[in-house]
PDB file of C-alpha atoms in Angstrom:
ATOM      1  CA  UNK A   1       0.000   0.000   0.000  1.00 42.00           C
ATOM      2  CA  UNK A   2       2.885   2.399   0.775  1.00 42.00           C
ATOM      3  CA  UNK A   3       4.585   1.507  -2.573  1.00 45.00           C
ATOM      4  CA  UNK A   4       1.498   2.470  -4.569  1.00 45.00           C
ATOM      5  CA  UNK A   5       1.306   5.886  -2.894  1.00 43.00           C
ATOM      6  CA  UNK A   6       4.918   6.765  -3.909  1.00 44.00           C
ATOM      7  CA  UNK A   7       4.361   6.549  -7.711  1.00 42.00           C
ATOM      8  CA  UNK A   8       2.417   9.805  -8.036  1.00 45.00           C
ATOM      9  CA  UNK A   9       5.061  11.631  -6.020  1.00 43.00           C
ATOM     10  CA  UNK A  10       7.917  10.361  -8.208  1.00 41.00           C
ATOM     11  CA  UNK A  11       5.980  11.401 -11.302  1.00 43.00           C
ATOM     12  CA  UNK A  12       5.376  14.867  -9.901  1.00 41.00           C
ATOM     13  CA  UNK A  13       9.075  15.326  -9.161  1.00 39.00           C
ATOM     14  CA  UNK A  14       9.960  14.252 -12.722  1.00 45.00           C
ATOM     15  CA  UNK A  15       7.503  16.721 -14.242  1.00 41.00           C
ATOM     16  CA  UNK A  16       8.897  19.521 -12.036  1.00 39.00           C
ATOM     17  CA  UNK A  17      12.463  18.767 -13.150  1.00 45.00           C
ATOM     18  CA  UNK A  18      11.491  18.801 -16.823  1.00 41.00           C
ATOM     19  CA  UNK A  19       9.770  22.175 -16.369  1.00 42.00           C
ATOM     20  CA  UNK A  20      12.825  23.714 -14.678  1.00 39.00           C
ATOM     21  CA  UNK A  21      15.113  22.348 -17.378  1.00 43.00           C
ATOM     22  CA  UNK A  22      12.956  23.860 -20.136  1.00 43.00           C
ATOM     23  CA  UNK A  23      12.925  27.279 -18.434  1.00 41.00           C
ATOM     24  CA  UNK A  24      16.665  27.295 -17.769  1.00 43.00           C
ATOM     25  CA  UNK A  25      17.799  26.170 -21.235  1.00 43.00           C
ATOM     26  CA  UNK A  26      18.796  22.864 -22.707  1.00 41.00           C
ATOM     27  CA  UNK A  27      22.520  23.303 -21.910  1.00 41.00           C
ATOM     28  CA  UNK A  28      23.175  22.614 -18.258  1.00 39.00           C
ATOM     29  CA  UNK A  29      26.814  23.813 -18.663  1.00 40.00           C
ATOM     30  CA  UNK A  30      25.761  27.451 -19.064  1.00 42.00           C
ATOM     31  CA  UNK A  31      27.602  29.596 -16.532  1.00 39.00           C
ATOM     32  CA  UNK A  32      25.432  31.143 -13.799  1.00 41.00           C
ATOM     33  CA  UNK A  33      24.499  34.721 -14.524  1.00 43.00           C
ATOM     34  CA  UNK A  34      25.393  34.599 -18.300  1.00 43.00           C
ATOM     35  CA  UNK A  35      22.448  35.087 -20.670  1.00 42.00           C
ATOM     36  CA  UNK A  36      21.803  32.267 -23.027  1.00 42.00           C
ATOM     37  CA  UNK A  37      22.419  32.915 -26.742  1.00 44.00           C
ATOM     38  CA  UNK A  38      19.426  33.919 -28.801  1.00 44.00           C
ATOM     39  CA  UNK A  39      19.006  33.758 -32.582  1.00 45.00           C
ATOM     40  CA  UNK A  40      18.010  37.062 -34.212  1.00 45.00           C
ATOM     41  CA  UNK A  41      15.326  36.856 -36.873  1.00 47.00           C
ATOM     42  CA  UNK A  42      16.584  37.160 -40.461  1.00 45.00           C
ATOM     43  CA  UNK A  43      15.887  40.589 -41.995  1.00 45.00           C
ATOM     44  CA  UNK A  44      13.325  40.723 -44.749  1.00 42.00           C
ATOM     45  CA  UNK A  45      14.933  42.061 -47.948  1.00 44.00           C
ATOM     46  CA  UNK A  46      12.861  44.714 -49.717  1.00 42.00           C
ATOM     47  CA  UNK A  47      12.607  44.471 -53.510  1.00 41.00           C
ATOM     48  CA  UNK A  48      11.728  48.198 -53.891  1.00 42.00           C
ATOM     49  CA  UNK A  49      14.622  50.571 -54.795  1.00 42.00           C
ATOM     50  CA  UNK A  50      15.494  53.264 -52.241  1.00 45.00           C
ATOM     51  CA  UNK A  51      13.795  56.591 -52.764  1.00 46.00           C
ATOM     52  CA  UNK A  52      16.123  59.376 -53.976  1.00 44.00           C
ATOM     53  CA  UNK A  53      16.980  62.112 -51.517  1.00 43.00           C
ATOM     54  CA  UNK A  54      15.195  65.448 -51.991  1.00 43.00           C
ATOM     55  CA  UNK A  55      18.481  67.073 -53.076  1.00 40.00           C
ATOM     56  CA  UNK A  56      19.057  64.471 -55.781  1.00 41.00           C
ATOM     57  CA  UNK A  57      15.478  64.741 -56.984  1.00 41.00           C
ATOM     58  CA  UNK A  58      15.723  68.509 -57.330  1.00 43.00           C
ATOM     59  CA  UNK A  59      19.135  68.542 -59.052  1.00 51.00           C
ATOM     60  CA  UNK A  60      18.899  69.268 -62.788  1.00 64.00           C
ATOM     61  CA  UNK A  61      21.469  70.167 -65.414  1.00 82.00           C
ATOM     62  CA  UNK A  62      21.428  73.796 -66.558  1.00 84.00           C
ATOM     63  CA  UNK A  63      21.518  74.046 -70.374  1.00 89.00           C
ATOM     64  CA  UNK A  64      22.587  77.188 -72.250  1.00 85.00           C
ATOM     65  CA  UNK A  65      21.408  78.213 -75.687  1.00 87.00           C
ATOM     66  CA  UNK A  66      20.673  80.998 -78.122  1.00 89.00           C
ATOM     67  CA  UNK A  67      18.035  81.688 -80.740  1.00 90.00           C
ATOM     68  CA  UNK A  68      15.463  84.119 -82.089  1.00 92.00           C
ATOM     69  CA  UNK A  69      12.573  85.317 -79.946  1.00 94.00           C
ATOM     70  CA  UNK A  70       9.149  84.635 -81.511  1.00 94.00           C
ATOM     71  CA  UNK A  71       6.726  85.762 -78.793  1.00 93.00           C
ATOM     72  CA  UNK A  72       4.511  84.672 -75.919  1.00 92.00           C
ATOM     73  CA  UNK A  73       2.369  81.585 -76.274  1.00 93.00           C
ATOM     74  CA  UNK A  74       0.389  82.339 -73.104  1.00 91.00           C
ATOM     75  CA  UNK A  75       0.926  83.922 -69.691  1.00 88.00           C
ATOM     76  CA  UNK A  76       3.513  81.361 -68.618  1.00 88.00           C
ATOM     77  CA  UNK A  77       5.319  80.283 -71.799  1.00 92.00           C
ATOM     78  CA  UNK A  78       7.123  81.711 -74.835  1.00 95.00           C
ATOM     79  CA  UNK A  79       8.434  80.468 -78.161  1.00 95.00           C
ATOM     80  CA  UNK A  80      12.068  80.737 -79.317  1.00 95.00           C
ATOM     81  CA  UNK A  81      13.431  79.512 -82.638  1.00 93.00           C
ATOM     82  CA  UNK A  82      16.573  77.491 -81.883  1.00 90.00           C
ATOM     83  CA  UNK A  83      18.711  75.079 -83.906  1.00 83.00           C
ATOM     84  CA  UNK A  84      15.954  72.519 -83.301  1.00 84.00           C
ATOM     85  CA  UNK A  85      13.314  74.852 -84.783  1.00 89.00           C
ATOM     86  CA  UNK A  86      10.435  76.629 -82.981  1.00 92.00           C
ATOM     87  CA  UNK A  87      10.645  75.576 -79.326  1.00 93.00           C
ATOM     88  CA  UNK A  88       8.353  76.288 -76.361  1.00 93.00           C
ATOM     89  CA  UNK A  89       9.820  77.327 -72.996  1.00 94.00           C
ATOM     90  CA  UNK A  90       8.144  77.794 -69.626  1.00 92.00           C
ATOM     91  CA  UNK A  91       9.008  81.228 -68.199  1.00 91.00           C
ATOM     92  CA  UNK A  92      10.184  79.886 -64.841  1.00 85.00           C
ATOM     93  CA  UNK A  93      11.921  82.719 -62.970  1.00 82.00           C
ATOM     94  CA  UNK A  94      11.993  85.126 -65.952  1.00 83.00           C
ATOM     95  CA  UNK A  95      10.301  88.399 -65.014  1.00 77.00           C
ATOM     96  CA  UNK A  96       7.745  90.374 -67.042  1.00 79.00           C
ATOM     97  CA  UNK A  97      10.223  93.248 -67.381  1.00 74.00           C
ATOM     98  CA  UNK A  98      12.528  91.023 -69.473  1.00 82.00           C
ATOM     99  CA  UNK A  99       9.693  90.160 -71.865  1.00 86.00           C
ATOM    100  CA  UNK A 100       8.693  93.813 -72.162  1.00 82.00           C
ATOM    101  CA  UNK A 101      12.162  94.570 -73.513  1.00 81.00           C
ATOM    102  CA  UNK A 102      11.922  91.942 -76.272  1.00 88.00           C
ATOM    103  CA  UNK A 103      10.429  92.193 -79.739  1.00 88.00           C
ATOM    104  CA  UNK A 104       9.757  89.543 -82.356  1.00 90.00           C
ATOM    105  CA  UNK A 105      12.936  88.349 -84.160  1.00 88.00           C
ATOM    106  CA  UNK A 106      15.258  89.701 -81.435  1.00 89.00           C
ATOM    107  CA  UNK A 107      18.334  87.473 -80.926  1.00 91.00           C
ATOM    108  CA  UNK A 108      18.329  86.073 -77.389  1.00 89.00           C
ATOM    109  CA  UNK A 109      20.495  83.967 -75.097  1.00 89.00           C
ATOM    110  CA  UNK A 110      19.033  81.826 -72.337  1.00 90.00           C
ATOM    111  CA  UNK A 111      19.503  79.106 -69.719  1.00 88.00           C
ATOM    112  CA  UNK A 112      16.976  76.418 -68.812  1.00 91.00           C
ATOM    113  CA  UNK A 113      16.465  73.040 -67.150  1.00 90.00           C
ATOM    114  CA  UNK A 114      14.444  70.079 -68.366  1.00 89.00           C
ATOM    115  CA  UNK A 115      11.740  68.761 -66.026  1.00 87.00           C
ATOM    116  CA  UNK A 116       9.786  65.573 -66.587  1.00 83.00           C
ATOM    117  CA  UNK A 117       6.033  65.919 -66.991  1.00 79.00           C
ATOM    118  CA  UNK A 118       4.179  64.179 -64.172  1.00 77.00           C
ATOM    119  CA  UNK A 119       2.682  60.917 -65.375  1.00 73.00           C
ATOM    120  CA  UNK A 120       4.875  60.721 -68.484  1.00 71.00           C
ATOM    121  CA  UNK A 121       8.631  60.550 -67.747  1.00 70.00           C
ATOM    122  CA  UNK A 122       9.448  60.578 -71.475  1.00 73.00           C
ATOM    123  CA  UNK A 123       8.052  64.109 -71.955  1.00 78.00           C
ATOM    124  CA  UNK A 124      10.040  67.123 -70.713  1.00 83.00           C
ATOM    125  CA  UNK A 125       9.254  70.775 -70.140  1.00 88.00           C
ATOM    126  CA  UNK A 126      11.980  73.367 -70.773  1.00 91.00           C
ATOM    127  CA  UNK A 127      11.870  75.811 -67.853  1.00 92.00           C
ATOM    128  CA  UNK A 128      13.829  79.065 -68.240  1.00 92.00           C
ATOM    129  CA  UNK A 129      16.056  80.410 -65.485  1.00 87.00           C
ATOM    130  CA  UNK A 130      17.658  83.216 -67.540  1.00 86.00           C
ATOM    131  CA  UNK A 131      16.677  85.126 -70.668  1.00 89.00           C
ATOM    132  CA  UNK A 132      18.329  88.190 -72.219  1.00 88.00           C
ATOM    133  CA  UNK A 133      18.485  89.996 -75.522  1.00 84.00           C
ATOM    134  CA  UNK A 134      21.791  89.123 -77.140  1.00 76.00           C
ATOM    135  CA  UNK A 135      22.733  92.781 -77.641  1.00 58.00           C
ATOM    136  CA  UNK A 136      22.377  93.265 -73.877  1.00 48.00           C
ATOM    137  CA  UNK A 137      24.253  90.113 -72.947  1.00 44.00           C
ATOM    138  CA  UNK A 138      27.346  92.184 -72.144  1.00 42.00           C
ATOM    139  CA  UNK A 139      25.625  93.423 -69.017  1.00 41.00           C
ATOM    140  CA  UNK A 140      24.378  89.995 -68.023  1.00 40.00           C
ATOM    141  CA  UNK A 141      26.208  87.019 -66.625  1.00 38.00           C
ATOM    142  CA  UNK A 142      28.071  84.925 -69.223  1.00 40.00           C
ATOM    143  CA  UNK A 143      25.816  82.314 -70.746  1.00 38.00           C
ATOM    144  CA  UNK A 144      27.496  80.369 -73.547  1.00 41.00           C
ATOM    145  CA  UNK A 145      30.889  80.179 -72.069  1.00 51.00           C
ATOM    146  CA  UNK A 146      33.022  81.206 -69.129  1.00 69.00           C
ATOM    147  CA  UNK A 147      35.852  83.510 -70.169  1.00 84.00           C
ATOM    148  CA  UNK A 148      38.721  84.241 -67.760  1.00 91.00           C
ATOM    149  CA  UNK A 149      38.928  87.777 -66.397  1.00 91.00           C
ATOM    150  CA  UNK A 150      42.471  88.210 -67.733  1.00 92.00           C
ATOM    151  CA  UNK A 151      44.538  86.695 -70.499  1.00 92.00           C
ATOM    152  CA  UNK A 152      48.184  86.839 -71.586  1.00 95.00           C
ATOM    153  CA  UNK A 153      48.491  88.048 -75.183  1.00 94.00           C
ATOM    154  CA  UNK A 154      51.578  87.827 -77.376  1.00 92.00           C
ATOM    155  CA  UNK A 155      52.523  90.701 -79.676  1.00 90.00           C
ATOM    156  CA  UNK A 156      55.626  91.912 -81.533  1.00 88.00           C
ATOM    157  CA  UNK A 157      57.120  95.272 -80.518  1.00 87.00           C
ATOM    158  CA  UNK A 158      60.161  96.663 -82.346  1.00 84.00           C
ATOM    159  CA  UNK A 159      60.932  93.212 -83.731  1.00 84.00           C
ATOM    160  CA  UNK A 160      60.759  91.470 -80.338  1.00 89.00           C
ATOM    161  CA  UNK A 161      57.947  89.179 -79.250  1.00 91.00           C
ATOM    162  CA  UNK A 162      56.461  90.116 -75.889  1.00 92.00           C
ATOM    163  CA  UNK A 163      53.624  88.821 -73.729  1.00 93.00           C
ATOM    164  CA  UNK A 164      51.321  91.183 -71.858  1.00 94.00           C
ATOM    165  CA  UNK A 165      48.332  90.698 -69.588  1.00 94.00           C
ATOM    166  CA  UNK A 166      44.982  92.060 -70.804  1.00 94.00           C
ATOM    167  CA  UNK A 167      41.606  92.314 -69.035  1.00 94.00           C
ATOM    168  CA  UNK A 168      38.230  91.158 -70.374  1.00 94.00           C
ATOM    169  CA  UNK A 169      35.772  93.827 -71.560  1.00 94.00           C
ATOM    170  CA  UNK A 170      32.383  93.306 -73.209  1.00 92.00           C
ATOM    171  CA  UNK A 171      30.711  95.281 -75.954  1.00 93.00           C
ATOM    172  CA  UNK A 172      27.642  94.917 -78.142  1.00 91.00           C
ATOM    173  CA  UNK A 173      27.525  91.205 -78.921  1.00 91.00           C
ATOM    174  CA  UNK A 174      31.238  90.560 -78.397  1.00 94.00           C
ATOM    175  CA  UNK A 175      34.045  90.515 -75.848  1.00 94.00           C
ATOM    176  CA  UNK A 176      37.762  91.187 -76.142  1.00 96.00           C
ATOM    177  CA  UNK A 177      40.846  91.578 -73.970  1.00 96.00           C
ATOM    178  CA  UNK A 178      42.196  95.108 -73.353  1.00 96.00           C
ATOM    179  CA  UNK A 179      45.636  96.265 -72.235  1.00 95.00           C
ATOM    180  CA  UNK A 180      45.734  98.445 -69.132  1.00 92.00           C
ATOM    181  CA  UNK A 181      46.754 101.688 -70.855  1.00 91.00           C
ATOM    182  CA  UNK A 182      43.561 101.624 -72.952  1.00 95.00           C
ATOM    183  CA  UNK A 183      40.000 102.562 -71.982  1.00 95.00           C
ATOM    184  CA  UNK A 184      36.866 100.869 -73.335  1.00 95.00           C
ATOM    185  CA  UNK A 185      33.581 102.773 -73.599  1.00 94.00           C
ATOM    186  CA  UNK A 186      30.914 100.046 -73.910  1.00 92.00           C
ATOM    187  CA  UNK A 187      28.169 102.559 -74.786  1.00 92.00           C
ATOM    188  CA  UNK A 188      30.142 103.671 -77.871  1.00 94.00           C
ATOM    189  CA  UNK A 189      32.029 100.386 -78.457  1.00 96.00           C
ATOM    190  CA  UNK A 190      35.215 102.416 -78.518  1.00 96.00           C
ATOM    191  CA  UNK A 191      38.793 101.544 -77.472  1.00 96.00           C
ATOM    192  CA  UNK A 192      41.051 104.552 -76.858  1.00 95.00           C
ATOM    193  CA  UNK A 193      44.520 105.229 -75.437  1.00 94.00           C
ATOM    194  CA  UNK A 194      44.406 106.705 -71.928  1.00 93.00           C
ATOM    195  CA  UNK A 195      47.220 109.193 -72.517  1.00 91.00           C
ATOM    196  CA  UNK A 196      45.973 110.289 -75.952  1.00 93.00           C
ATOM    197  CA  UNK A 197      42.281 109.541 -76.759  1.00 94.00           C
ATOM    198  CA  UNK A 198      42.809 110.620 -80.398  1.00 95.00           C
ATOM    199  CA  UNK A 199      44.158 107.088 -80.880  1.00 96.00           C
ATOM    200  CA  UNK A 200      41.075 104.910 -80.956  1.00 97.00           C
ATOM    201  CA  UNK A 201      39.197 101.990 -82.525  1.00 97.00           C
ATOM    202  CA  UNK A 202      35.417 101.957 -83.028  1.00 98.00           C
ATOM    203  CA  UNK A 203      33.649  98.607 -83.412  1.00 97.00           C
ATOM    204  CA  UNK A 204      30.215  98.112 -85.012  1.00 97.00           C
ATOM    205  CA  UNK A 205      28.399  94.778 -85.150  1.00 96.00           C
ATOM    206  CA  UNK A 206      27.005  93.994 -88.612  1.00 96.00           C
ATOM    207  CA  UNK A 207      23.723  92.252 -89.511  1.00 94.00           C
ATOM    208  CA  UNK A 208      24.026  88.684 -90.787  1.00 90.00           C
ATOM    209  CA  UNK A 209      23.137  89.710 -94.356  1.00 92.00           C
ATOM    210  CA  UNK A 210      25.731  92.485 -94.756  1.00 94.00           C
ATOM    211  CA  UNK A 211      26.901  93.314 -98.279  1.00 96.00           C
ATOM    212  CA  UNK A 212      30.690  93.524 -98.553  1.00 96.00           C
ATOM    213  CA  UNK A 213      30.637  95.533-101.794  1.00 97.00           C
ATOM    214  CA  UNK A 214      28.331  98.120-100.253  1.00 97.00           C
ATOM    215  CA  UNK A 215      30.581  98.343 -97.192  1.00 97.00           C
ATOM    216  CA  UNK A 216      33.633  98.885 -99.383  1.00 97.00           C
ATOM    217  CA  UNK A 217      31.893 101.770-101.116  1.00 97.00           C
ATOM    218  CA  UNK A 218      30.935 103.245 -97.752  1.00 97.00           C
ATOM    219  CA  UNK A 219      34.484 102.882 -96.461  1.00 97.00           C
ATOM    220  CA  UNK A 220      36.035 104.518 -99.469  1.00 98.00           C
ATOM    221  CA  UNK A 221      33.728 107.507 -99.127  1.00 97.00           C
ATOM    222  CA  UNK A 222      34.577 107.915 -95.443  1.00 97.00           C
ATOM    223  CA  UNK A 223      38.345 107.686 -95.952  1.00 97.00           C
ATOM    224  CA  UNK A 224      38.477 109.881 -99.062  1.00 97.00           C
ATOM    225  CA  UNK A 225      38.488 113.049 -96.924  1.00 94.00           C
ATOM    226  CA  UNK A 226      41.746 111.909 -95.307  1.00 96.00           C
ATOM    227  CA  UNK A 227      43.707 111.007 -98.448  1.00 96.00           C
ATOM    228  CA  UNK A 228      44.115 108.443-101.183  1.00 96.00           C
ATOM    229  CA  UNK A 229      42.373 105.196-100.284  1.00 97.00           C
ATOM    230  CA  UNK A 230      44.295 101.928-100.604  1.00 97.00           C
ATOM    231  CA  UNK A 231      42.790  98.427-100.380  1.00 97.00           C
ATOM    232  CA  UNK A 232      45.167  95.851 -98.916  1.00 96.00           C
ATOM    233  CA  UNK A 233      45.542  92.420-100.481  1.00 95.00           C
ATOM    234  CA  UNK A 234      44.302  89.386 -98.573  1.00 93.00           C
ATOM    235  CA  UNK A 235      47.880  88.446 -97.740  1.00 93.00           C
ATOM    236  CA  UNK A 236      48.557  91.915 -96.314  1.00 94.00           C
ATOM    237  CA  UNK A 237      45.300  91.785 -94.359  1.00 93.00           C
ATOM    238  CA  UNK A 238      46.161  88.439 -92.764  1.00 91.00           C
ATOM    239  CA  UNK A 239      49.520  89.759 -91.565  1.00 91.00           C
ATOM    240  CA  UNK A 240      47.864  92.670 -89.760  1.00 92.00           C
ATOM    241  CA  UNK A 241      44.539  91.335 -88.491  1.00 94.00           C
ATOM    242  CA  UNK A 242      43.021  87.857 -88.568  1.00 93.00           C
ATOM    243  CA  UNK A 243      39.561  87.354 -90.058  1.00 94.00           C
ATOM    244  CA  UNK A 244      39.722  90.469 -92.245  1.00 95.00           C
ATOM    245  CA  UNK A 245      37.371  90.519 -95.236  1.00 96.00           C
ATOM    246  CA  UNK A 246      38.082  94.132 -96.238  1.00 97.00           C
ATOM    247  CA  UNK A 247      40.951  96.439 -95.269  1.00 98.00           C
ATOM    248  CA  UNK A 248      41.001 100.041 -96.516  1.00 98.00           C
ATOM    249  CA  UNK A 249      43.542 102.636 -95.399  1.00 98.00           C
ATOM    250  CA  UNK A 250      44.169 106.333 -96.110  1.00 97.00           C
ATOM    251  CA  UNK A 251      46.872 108.714 -94.901  1.00 96.00           C
ATOM    252  CA  UNK A 252      47.034 112.507 -94.975  1.00 95.00           C
ATOM    253  CA  UNK A 253      46.827 115.708 -92.960  1.00 89.00           C
ATOM    254  CA  UNK A 254      48.829 114.196 -90.122  1.00 94.00           C
ATOM    255  CA  UNK A 255      46.386 111.279 -89.753  1.00 96.00           C
ATOM    256  CA  UNK A 256      46.061 107.636 -90.773  1.00 96.00           C
ATOM    257  CA  UNK A 257      42.600 106.094 -90.834  1.00 97.00           C
ATOM    258  CA  UNK A 258      41.591 102.493 -91.489  1.00 98.00           C
ATOM    259  CA  UNK A 259      38.241 100.942 -92.353  1.00 98.00           C
ATOM    260  CA  UNK A 260      38.171  97.175 -91.746  1.00 98.00           C
ATOM    261  CA  UNK A 261      35.502  94.484 -92.050  1.00 97.00           C
ATOM    262  CA  UNK A 262      36.417  91.620 -89.722  1.00 96.00           C
ATOM    263  CA  UNK A 263      34.610  88.317 -89.157  1.00 95.00           C
ATOM    264  CA  UNK A 264      34.603  86.356 -85.908  1.00 94.00           C
ATOM    265  CA  UNK A 265      33.150  82.850 -86.333  1.00 91.00           C
ATOM    266  CA  UNK A 266      30.843  84.078 -89.106  1.00 91.00           C
ATOM    267  CA  UNK A 267      29.756  87.291 -87.350  1.00 94.00           C
ATOM    268  CA  UNK A 268      30.849  90.494 -89.123  1.00 95.00           C
ATOM    269  CA  UNK A 269      32.098  93.724 -87.550  1.00 97.00           C
ATOM    270  CA  UNK A 270      33.239  97.090 -88.909  1.00 98.00           C
ATOM    271  CA  UNK A 271      36.400  98.360 -87.214  1.00 98.00           C
ATOM    272  CA  UNK A 272      37.419 101.983 -87.744  1.00 98.00           C
ATOM    273  CA  UNK A 273      40.896 103.034 -86.595  1.00 97.00           C
ATOM    274  CA  UNK A 274      42.003 106.610 -86.024  1.00 97.00           C
ATOM    275  CA  UNK A 275      45.803 106.961 -85.755  1.00 95.00           C
ATOM    276  CA  UNK A 276      47.426 110.405 -85.484  1.00 95.00           C
ATOM    277  CA  UNK A 277      50.920 110.534 -87.004  1.00 91.00           C
ATOM    278  CA  UNK A 278      52.692 111.093 -83.710  1.00 88.00           C
ATOM    279  CA  UNK A 279      55.268 109.278 -81.600  1.00 80.00           C
ATOM    280  CA  UNK A 280      52.767 106.747 -80.196  1.00 74.00           C
ATOM    281  CA  UNK A 281      51.733 105.499 -83.660  1.00 79.00           C
ATOM    282  CA  UNK A 282      54.241 102.635 -83.867  1.00 81.00           C
ATOM    283  CA  UNK A 283      53.102 101.171 -80.545  1.00 88.00           C
ATOM    284  CA  UNK A 284      49.397 101.685 -81.184  1.00 93.00           C
ATOM    285  CA  UNK A 285      49.136  99.382 -84.201  1.00 92.00           C
ATOM    286  CA  UNK A 286      50.500  96.130 -82.659  1.00 94.00           C
ATOM    287  CA  UNK A 287      48.533  96.657 -79.430  1.00 95.00           C
ATOM    288  CA  UNK A 288      45.187  97.415 -81.076  1.00 96.00           C
ATOM    289  CA  UNK A 289      45.528  94.568 -83.612  1.00 96.00           C
ATOM    290  CA  UNK A 290      46.338  92.126 -80.768  1.00 96.00           C
ATOM    291  CA  UNK A 291      43.247  93.245 -78.843  1.00 96.00           C
ATOM    292  CA  UNK A 292      41.025  92.953 -81.925  1.00 97.00           C
ATOM    293  CA  UNK A 293      42.410  89.461 -82.587  1.00 96.00           C
ATOM    294  CA  UNK A 294      41.182  88.437 -79.112  1.00 95.00           C
ATOM    295  CA  UNK A 295      37.537  89.179 -80.010  1.00 96.00           C
ATOM    296  CA  UNK A 296      34.896  86.501 -79.379  1.00 95.00           C
ATOM    297  CA  UNK A 297      31.146  86.601 -80.016  1.00 93.00           C
ATOM    298  CA  UNK A 298      28.887  86.843 -76.951  1.00 85.00           C
TER     299      UNK A 298
END
């Protein structure tokens, strides 16, 4: 009878031991006080690409260009004829005052960014950030290129080649580098010697359809009052000034005057030189030709 009563007790002790073992871990050799190792759940890998940061989403390449202004399409867009043909641009940050200063067929320079149209990533809007009439680009920030503020120019003085530093100046549709003893009047497009302003060069931008024969006739009439007019050969022109299409000169009454038609990358300019026959004459020619050779279209 006593043996039968002990079986339930033994069973209870066994169950208690199993419970304690399960709560304490399956490795009895674990040191007291050390936490048992746990297995971290495996991370779930997302198949969606990470979203771009706001800075990356807003970044867009600025594109520069030039063309002919056509007019406004509506209150927030205009049309410009570019190399691609008639092209629509959103006004973006361009103010009304800029548009008020433009007329149809005015040459313009501009900057813009391309923004994808919502719902159709293959379609882009051209949104302007800058717009200016090309004739006024001299007063605006450079658009098509970034020219250095100074440049070293080589020239020959009294048979010796020298190199001098010249500073960038901008006129009507062009820029050139000027030596420090000259002054440039942008309103008159005129280069003159500081010490003697009677030495000067006047620059006039020509329309794209200029007639060279008509300009030669005009030049001859202007120079005739000074003396006999001489037309230089192409070889003589190239020695003096690069890009010359016409080079007329006349000397008399203590004065030499020159009437030149010069082209810079297809754009024509009239250059008129006034050179008194004084001591500074020999130095004026190489300096003014070197400055005119530095001309670039803007």
